[in-house]
Structure formats: C-alpha cells, structure tokens
Tab-separated table of C-alpha atoms in Angstrom:
chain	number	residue	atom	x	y	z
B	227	UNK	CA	-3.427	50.782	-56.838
B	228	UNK	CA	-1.196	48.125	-55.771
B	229	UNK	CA	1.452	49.935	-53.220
B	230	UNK	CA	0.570	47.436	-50.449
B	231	UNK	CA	3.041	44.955	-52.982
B	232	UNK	CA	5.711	46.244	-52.007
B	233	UNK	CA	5.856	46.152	-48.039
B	234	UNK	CA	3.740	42.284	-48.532
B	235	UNK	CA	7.035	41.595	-50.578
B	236	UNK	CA	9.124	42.983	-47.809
B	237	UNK	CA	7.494	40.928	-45.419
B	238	UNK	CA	8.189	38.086	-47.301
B	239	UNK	CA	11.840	37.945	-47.320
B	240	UNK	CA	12.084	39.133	-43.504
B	241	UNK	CA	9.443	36.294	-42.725
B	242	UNK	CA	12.122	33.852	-43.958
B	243	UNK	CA	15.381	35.579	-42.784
B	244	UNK	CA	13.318	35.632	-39.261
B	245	UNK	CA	13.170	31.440	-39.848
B	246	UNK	CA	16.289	31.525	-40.817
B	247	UNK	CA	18.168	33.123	-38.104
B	248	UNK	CA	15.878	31.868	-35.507
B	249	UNK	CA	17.192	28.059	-36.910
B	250	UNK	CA	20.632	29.368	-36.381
B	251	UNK	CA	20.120	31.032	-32.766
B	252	UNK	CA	18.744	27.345	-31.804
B	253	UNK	CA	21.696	25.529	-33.377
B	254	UNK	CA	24.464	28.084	-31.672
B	255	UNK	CA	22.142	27.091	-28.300
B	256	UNK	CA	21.882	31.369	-27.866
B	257	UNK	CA	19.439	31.943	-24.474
B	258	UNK	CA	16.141	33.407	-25.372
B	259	UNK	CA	15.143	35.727	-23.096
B	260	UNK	CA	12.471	38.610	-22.920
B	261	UNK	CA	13.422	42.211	-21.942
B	262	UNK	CA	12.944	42.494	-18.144
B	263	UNK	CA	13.720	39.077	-16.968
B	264	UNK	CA	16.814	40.291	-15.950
B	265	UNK	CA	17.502	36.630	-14.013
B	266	UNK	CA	21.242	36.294	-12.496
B	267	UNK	CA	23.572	34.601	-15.051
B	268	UNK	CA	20.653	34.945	-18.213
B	269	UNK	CA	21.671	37.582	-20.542
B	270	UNK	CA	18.583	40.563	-20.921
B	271	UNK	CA	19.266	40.652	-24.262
B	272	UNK	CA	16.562	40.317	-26.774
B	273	UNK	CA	17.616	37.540	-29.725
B	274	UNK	CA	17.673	39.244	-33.230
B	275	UNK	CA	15.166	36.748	-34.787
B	276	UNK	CA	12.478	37.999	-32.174
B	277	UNK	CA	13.362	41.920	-32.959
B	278	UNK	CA	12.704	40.758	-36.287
B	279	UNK	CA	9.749	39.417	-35.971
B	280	UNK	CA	8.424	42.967	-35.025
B	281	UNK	CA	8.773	44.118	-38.309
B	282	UNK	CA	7.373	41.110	-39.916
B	283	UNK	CA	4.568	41.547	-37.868
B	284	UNK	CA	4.520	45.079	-38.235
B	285	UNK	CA	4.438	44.520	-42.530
B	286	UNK	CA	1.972	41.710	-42.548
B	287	UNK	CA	-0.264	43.280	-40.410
B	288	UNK	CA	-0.417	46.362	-42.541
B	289	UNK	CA	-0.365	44.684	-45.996
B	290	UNK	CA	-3.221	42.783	-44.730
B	291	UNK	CA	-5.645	45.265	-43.834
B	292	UNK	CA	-4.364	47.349	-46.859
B	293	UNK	CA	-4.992	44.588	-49.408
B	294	UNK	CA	-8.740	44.638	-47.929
B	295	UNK	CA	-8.927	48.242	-48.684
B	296	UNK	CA	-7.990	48.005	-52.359
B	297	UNK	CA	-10.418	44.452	-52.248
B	298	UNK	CA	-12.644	47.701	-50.988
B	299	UNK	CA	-11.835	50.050	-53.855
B	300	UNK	CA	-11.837	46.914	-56.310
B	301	UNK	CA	-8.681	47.770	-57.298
B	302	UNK	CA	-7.370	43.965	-56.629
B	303	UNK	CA	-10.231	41.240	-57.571
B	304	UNK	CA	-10.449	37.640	-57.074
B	305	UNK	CA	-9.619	36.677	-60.347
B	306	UNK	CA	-7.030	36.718	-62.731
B	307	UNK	CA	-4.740	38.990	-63.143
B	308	UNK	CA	-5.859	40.081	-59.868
B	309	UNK	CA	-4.776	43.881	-60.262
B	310	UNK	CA	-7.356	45.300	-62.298
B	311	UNK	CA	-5.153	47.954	-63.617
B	312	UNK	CA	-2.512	45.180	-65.228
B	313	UNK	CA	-5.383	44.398	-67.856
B	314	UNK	CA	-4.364	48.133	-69.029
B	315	UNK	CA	-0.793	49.068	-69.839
B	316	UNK	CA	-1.569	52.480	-69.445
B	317	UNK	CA	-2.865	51.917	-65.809
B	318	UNK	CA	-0.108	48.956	-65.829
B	319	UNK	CA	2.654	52.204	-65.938
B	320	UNK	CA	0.756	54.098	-63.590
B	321	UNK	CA	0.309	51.322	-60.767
B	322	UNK	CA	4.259	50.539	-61.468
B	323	UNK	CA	5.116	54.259	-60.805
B	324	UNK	CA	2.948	54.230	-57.416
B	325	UNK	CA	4.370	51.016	-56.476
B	326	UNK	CA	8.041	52.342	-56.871
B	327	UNK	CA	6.736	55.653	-54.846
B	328	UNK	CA	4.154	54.771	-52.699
B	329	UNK	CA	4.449	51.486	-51.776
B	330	UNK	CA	8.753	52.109	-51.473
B	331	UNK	CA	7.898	54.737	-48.655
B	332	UNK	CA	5.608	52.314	-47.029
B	333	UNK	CA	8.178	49.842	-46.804
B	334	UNK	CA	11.168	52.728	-45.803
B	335	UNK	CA	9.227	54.154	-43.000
B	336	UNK	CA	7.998	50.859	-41.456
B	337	UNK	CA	11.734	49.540	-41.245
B	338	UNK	CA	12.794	53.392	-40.065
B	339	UNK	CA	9.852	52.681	-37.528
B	340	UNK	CA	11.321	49.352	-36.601
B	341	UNK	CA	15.086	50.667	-36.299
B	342	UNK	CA	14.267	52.852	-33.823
B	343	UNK	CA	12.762	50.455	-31.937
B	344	UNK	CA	16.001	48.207	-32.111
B	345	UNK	CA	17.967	51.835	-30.968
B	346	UNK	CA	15.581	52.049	-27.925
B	347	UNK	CA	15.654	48.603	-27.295
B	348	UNK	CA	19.120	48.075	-27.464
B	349	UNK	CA	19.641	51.518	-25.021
B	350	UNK	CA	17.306	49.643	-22.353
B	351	UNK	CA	19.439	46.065	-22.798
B	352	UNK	CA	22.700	48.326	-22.008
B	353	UNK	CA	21.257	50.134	-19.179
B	354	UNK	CA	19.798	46.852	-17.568
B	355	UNK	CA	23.086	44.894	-18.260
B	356	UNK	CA	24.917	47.613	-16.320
B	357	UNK	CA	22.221	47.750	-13.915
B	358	UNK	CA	22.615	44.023	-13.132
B	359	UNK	CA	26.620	43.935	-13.049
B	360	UNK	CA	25.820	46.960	-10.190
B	361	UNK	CA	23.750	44.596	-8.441
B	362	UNK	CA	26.287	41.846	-9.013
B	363	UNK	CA	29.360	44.017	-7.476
B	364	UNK	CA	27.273	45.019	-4.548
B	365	UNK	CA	26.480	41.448	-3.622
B	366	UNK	CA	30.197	40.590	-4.209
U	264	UNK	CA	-10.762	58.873	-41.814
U	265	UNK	CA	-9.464	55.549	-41.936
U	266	UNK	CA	-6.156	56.784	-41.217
U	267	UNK	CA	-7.798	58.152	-37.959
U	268	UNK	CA	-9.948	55.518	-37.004
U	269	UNK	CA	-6.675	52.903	-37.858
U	270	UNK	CA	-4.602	55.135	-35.624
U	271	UNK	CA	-7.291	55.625	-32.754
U	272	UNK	CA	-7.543	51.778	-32.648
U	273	UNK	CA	-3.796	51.027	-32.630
U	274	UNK	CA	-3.270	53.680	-29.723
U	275	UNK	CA	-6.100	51.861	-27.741
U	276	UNK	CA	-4.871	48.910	-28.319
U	277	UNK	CA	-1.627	49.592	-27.125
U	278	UNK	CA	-2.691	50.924	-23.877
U	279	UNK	CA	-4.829	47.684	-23.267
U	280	UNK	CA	-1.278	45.980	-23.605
U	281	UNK	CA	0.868	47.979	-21.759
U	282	UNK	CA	-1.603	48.200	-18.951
U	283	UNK	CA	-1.317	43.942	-18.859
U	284	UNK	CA	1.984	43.808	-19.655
U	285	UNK	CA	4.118	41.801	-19.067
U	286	UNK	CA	1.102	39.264	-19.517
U	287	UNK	CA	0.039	38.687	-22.945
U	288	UNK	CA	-2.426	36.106	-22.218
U	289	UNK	CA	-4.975	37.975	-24.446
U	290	UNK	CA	-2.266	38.464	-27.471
U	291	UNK	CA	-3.455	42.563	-27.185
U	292	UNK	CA	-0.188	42.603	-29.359
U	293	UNK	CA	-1.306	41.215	-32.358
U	294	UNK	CA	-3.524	44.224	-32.669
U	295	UNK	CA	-0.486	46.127	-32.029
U	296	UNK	CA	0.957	45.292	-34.807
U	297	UNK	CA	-2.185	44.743	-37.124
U	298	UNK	CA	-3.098	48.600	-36.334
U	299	UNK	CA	0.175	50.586	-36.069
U	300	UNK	CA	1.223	48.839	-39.227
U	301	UNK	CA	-1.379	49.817	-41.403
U	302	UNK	CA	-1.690	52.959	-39.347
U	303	UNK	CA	1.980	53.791	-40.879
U	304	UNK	CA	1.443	52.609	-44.526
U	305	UNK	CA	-1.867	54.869	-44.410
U	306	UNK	CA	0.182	57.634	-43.071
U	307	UNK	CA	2.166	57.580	-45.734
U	308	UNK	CA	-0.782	57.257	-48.393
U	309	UNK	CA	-2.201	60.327	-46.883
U	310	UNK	CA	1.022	62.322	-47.391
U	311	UNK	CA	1.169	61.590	-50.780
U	312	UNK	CA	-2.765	62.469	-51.031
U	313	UNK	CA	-1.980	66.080	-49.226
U	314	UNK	CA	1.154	66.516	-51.790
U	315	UNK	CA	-1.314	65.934	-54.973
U	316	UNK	CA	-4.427	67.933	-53.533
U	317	UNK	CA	-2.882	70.283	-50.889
U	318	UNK	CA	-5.121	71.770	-48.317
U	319	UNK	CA	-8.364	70.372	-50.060
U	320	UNK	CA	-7.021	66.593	-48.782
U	321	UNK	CA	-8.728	68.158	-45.572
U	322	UNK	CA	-12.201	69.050	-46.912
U	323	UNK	CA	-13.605	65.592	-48.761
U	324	UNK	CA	-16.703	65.241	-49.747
U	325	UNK	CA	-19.251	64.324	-47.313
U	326	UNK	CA	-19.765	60.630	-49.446
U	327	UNK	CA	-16.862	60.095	-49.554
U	328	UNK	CA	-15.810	60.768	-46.099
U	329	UNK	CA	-18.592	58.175	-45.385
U	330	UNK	CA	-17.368	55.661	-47.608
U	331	UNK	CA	-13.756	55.972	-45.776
U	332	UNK	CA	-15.377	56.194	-41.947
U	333	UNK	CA	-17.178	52.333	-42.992
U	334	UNK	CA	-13.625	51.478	-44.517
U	335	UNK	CA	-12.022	52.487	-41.331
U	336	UNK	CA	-14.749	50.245	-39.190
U	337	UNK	CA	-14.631	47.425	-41.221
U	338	UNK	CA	-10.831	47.168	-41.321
U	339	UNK	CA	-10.924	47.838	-37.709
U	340	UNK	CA	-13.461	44.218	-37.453
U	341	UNK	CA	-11.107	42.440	-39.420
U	342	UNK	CA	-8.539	43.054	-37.125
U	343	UNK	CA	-10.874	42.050	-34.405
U	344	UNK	CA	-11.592	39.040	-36.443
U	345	UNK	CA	-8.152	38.056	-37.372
U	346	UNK	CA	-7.050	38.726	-33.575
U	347	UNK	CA	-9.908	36.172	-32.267
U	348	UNK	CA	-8.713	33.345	-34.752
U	349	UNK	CA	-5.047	33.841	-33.816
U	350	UNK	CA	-6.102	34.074	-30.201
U	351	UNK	CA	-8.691	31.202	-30.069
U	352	UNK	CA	-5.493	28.791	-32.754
U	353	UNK	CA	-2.603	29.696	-30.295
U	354	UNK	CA	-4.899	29.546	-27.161
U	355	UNK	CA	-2.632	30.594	-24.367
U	356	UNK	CA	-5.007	30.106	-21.497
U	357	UNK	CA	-5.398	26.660	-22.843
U	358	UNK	CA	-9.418	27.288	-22.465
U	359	UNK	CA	-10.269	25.753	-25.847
U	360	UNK	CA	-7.945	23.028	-25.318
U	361	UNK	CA	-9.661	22.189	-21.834
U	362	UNK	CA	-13.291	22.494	-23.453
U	363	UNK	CA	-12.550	20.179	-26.267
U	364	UNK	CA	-10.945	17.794	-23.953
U	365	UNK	CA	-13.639	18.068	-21.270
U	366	UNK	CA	-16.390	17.184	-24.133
U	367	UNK	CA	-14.587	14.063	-25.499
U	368	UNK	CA	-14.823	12.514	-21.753
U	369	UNK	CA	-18.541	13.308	-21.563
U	370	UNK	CA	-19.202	11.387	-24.894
C-alpha cells in the first residue's frame, strides 16, 4: 500500500548524512580514492561518504521504481492525499501496519545488503594495503 | 514476475559493468543500483506474499501473471529511461557537450 515510504524515508536521511560527511571529508582534506588505484603514497581506501552513497543509491533506486508500481496498482494518485487508502481509516490502519512490516524489512535488508558490502569492501582495502606495504619492503 | 524480470535485469546489468569495469563511461551502474534495489524491496514483498498465501503465491492467475510480466517491462523502461537522462545530464564522454558546442559555431 505504501511500504516503499519507508526505505524513500531512509534514503532521505542517508542522502543528507552522505552531504554531510562528504562536506567534512573535503574540509579534513581526506584523499579520495577508488578501490584499485592502489598508487604509491595514496591510501586504497574507499571514503565513507562514497560507501554511503551505495546505499542511497541502492534506496532511491528501489523506492523509485516501487512508487511506479503502486502509481500502477493506483494505490498512490496524483492528488491529494496521495495514498488512496489515508481517505479510509480503516485502510489508514492497515497501510500503517504494512508500512511498519513491510516497508521496515525493505529498509533492514537493503542496509544488511549494504553492510556486507562495507565487510567485503573493507576485507579487499586490508588485503591491498598489505599487499602494497609488501611491494613497498621489497623495493626497500 | 516482476520480481524476476527486476532481478534478470539487475544481473545483466551488472555483468555489462563488470565486463567494462573499471570504465564507467556508460554509467552501467546506475542500473545497478536502480535494479538490485528494487530487486531487494520486491524480494521482500514476495516473502511476505508466500507467508499470507503459501504455496499458491506460485500458481497466479494467468491475468494476473500478465498484468505483473507488463509491470515488470515497464519498470524495467523506466529504468532505461531514467538511466539515459542521468547519462545524457552527467555526460561523461562529453558528446552532448561537444554537439551543442559544435552547433553554436555553425550558427
């Protein structure tokens, strides 16, 4: 009925935590980098605004394409109130219950999906930070 | 079905990026996202479908099945769509740039 409001709200807040942090990475002067430019002297490691991005990305993407397919269902309209079960309480209590269900697991399994791609991520910066020191000590 | 067809587009999608990866001159990724994202939050619609209705979540109704394989190709074009105005605003080749450009010296 109106899950997809949950994960859209998610997205949200991690849209402007992403701004946020990615102001303070610039101020503290923090090198972006990509994963695999492993250049002497730049650190491989991924900045935290970027990795959160991903989800952003990740929870706009799908609350966009989701809101089509309730658009699809006509179960949100163009006009006011938009949700066209809030013009019933009884469908009101309903859409609440699937939003707090629903639309909570969305949100819970895209972030699980995203922390484990920090956990991977983070294994491959580790292994090509010790990778490069290698390198380093058998140039020394 | 428009779990599947959501999930069918998001895997090809991914392999078109990892096969021109590290180059992401075609932003592949933004379908990435658009796909495996809703490809999740579907996922978990579908779970909650199969706990309500149990095994008959696998035997819809042929109408309906319809109705969900033109949802699936539709969503699937407004990926497309929302991919080509990303890719054609943020114009990483700089070919729309260099068109505009070339047209204002002709006039």
């Amino acid at each position: 009925m109106a899950c997809v409001l949950v994960p859209a709200a998610e997205a949200l807040v991690t849209t402007i935590a992403a701004k946020v942090i990615e102001k303070k990475e610039k101020d503290h002067g923090e090198v972006k980098s990509t994963a695999g430019s492993s250049d002497a002297g730049h650190s491989v490691k991924i900045p935290f605004s970027k990795k959160l991005k991903w989800l952003t990305n990740m929870l706009w993407g799908g609350a966009v394409l989701l809101i089509y397919e309730h658009v699809w269902h006509g179960e949100i309209v163009p006009w006011f109130p938009f949700l066209t079960a809030a013009s019933d309480p009884a469908d009101t209590a309903e859409m609440l219950h699937e939003m707090s269900t629903v639309g909570v697991t969305m949100a819970l399994l895209i972030t699980a999906v995203w922390v484990g791609m920090l956990a991977v991520c983070s294994a491959m910066e580790k292994r090509a930070e010790s990778e490069a020191s290698a390198d380093k000590e058998e140039t020394a | 079905m428009t779990l599947l067809i959501s999930v069918f587009a998001a895997v090809i999608c991914t392999v078109i990026w990892y096969k021109n990866a590290p180059k992401n001159e075609m932003m592949v990724g933004v379908l990435c996202w658009l796909y495996w994202g809703s490809s999740i939050m579907w996922f978990v619609d579908a779970v909650f479908e199969y706990a309500e209705l149990g095994a008959e979540y696998f035997t819809p109704e042929a109408a309906d099945m319809l109705n969900d394989t033109f949802l699936g190709l539709s969503v699937v074009a407004l990926g497309m769509v929302i991919w080509v105005v990303a890719l054609l605003i943020k114009d990483p080749k700089g070919v729309v740039k260099k068109a505009l450009t070339k047209k204002e010296i002709t006039t």
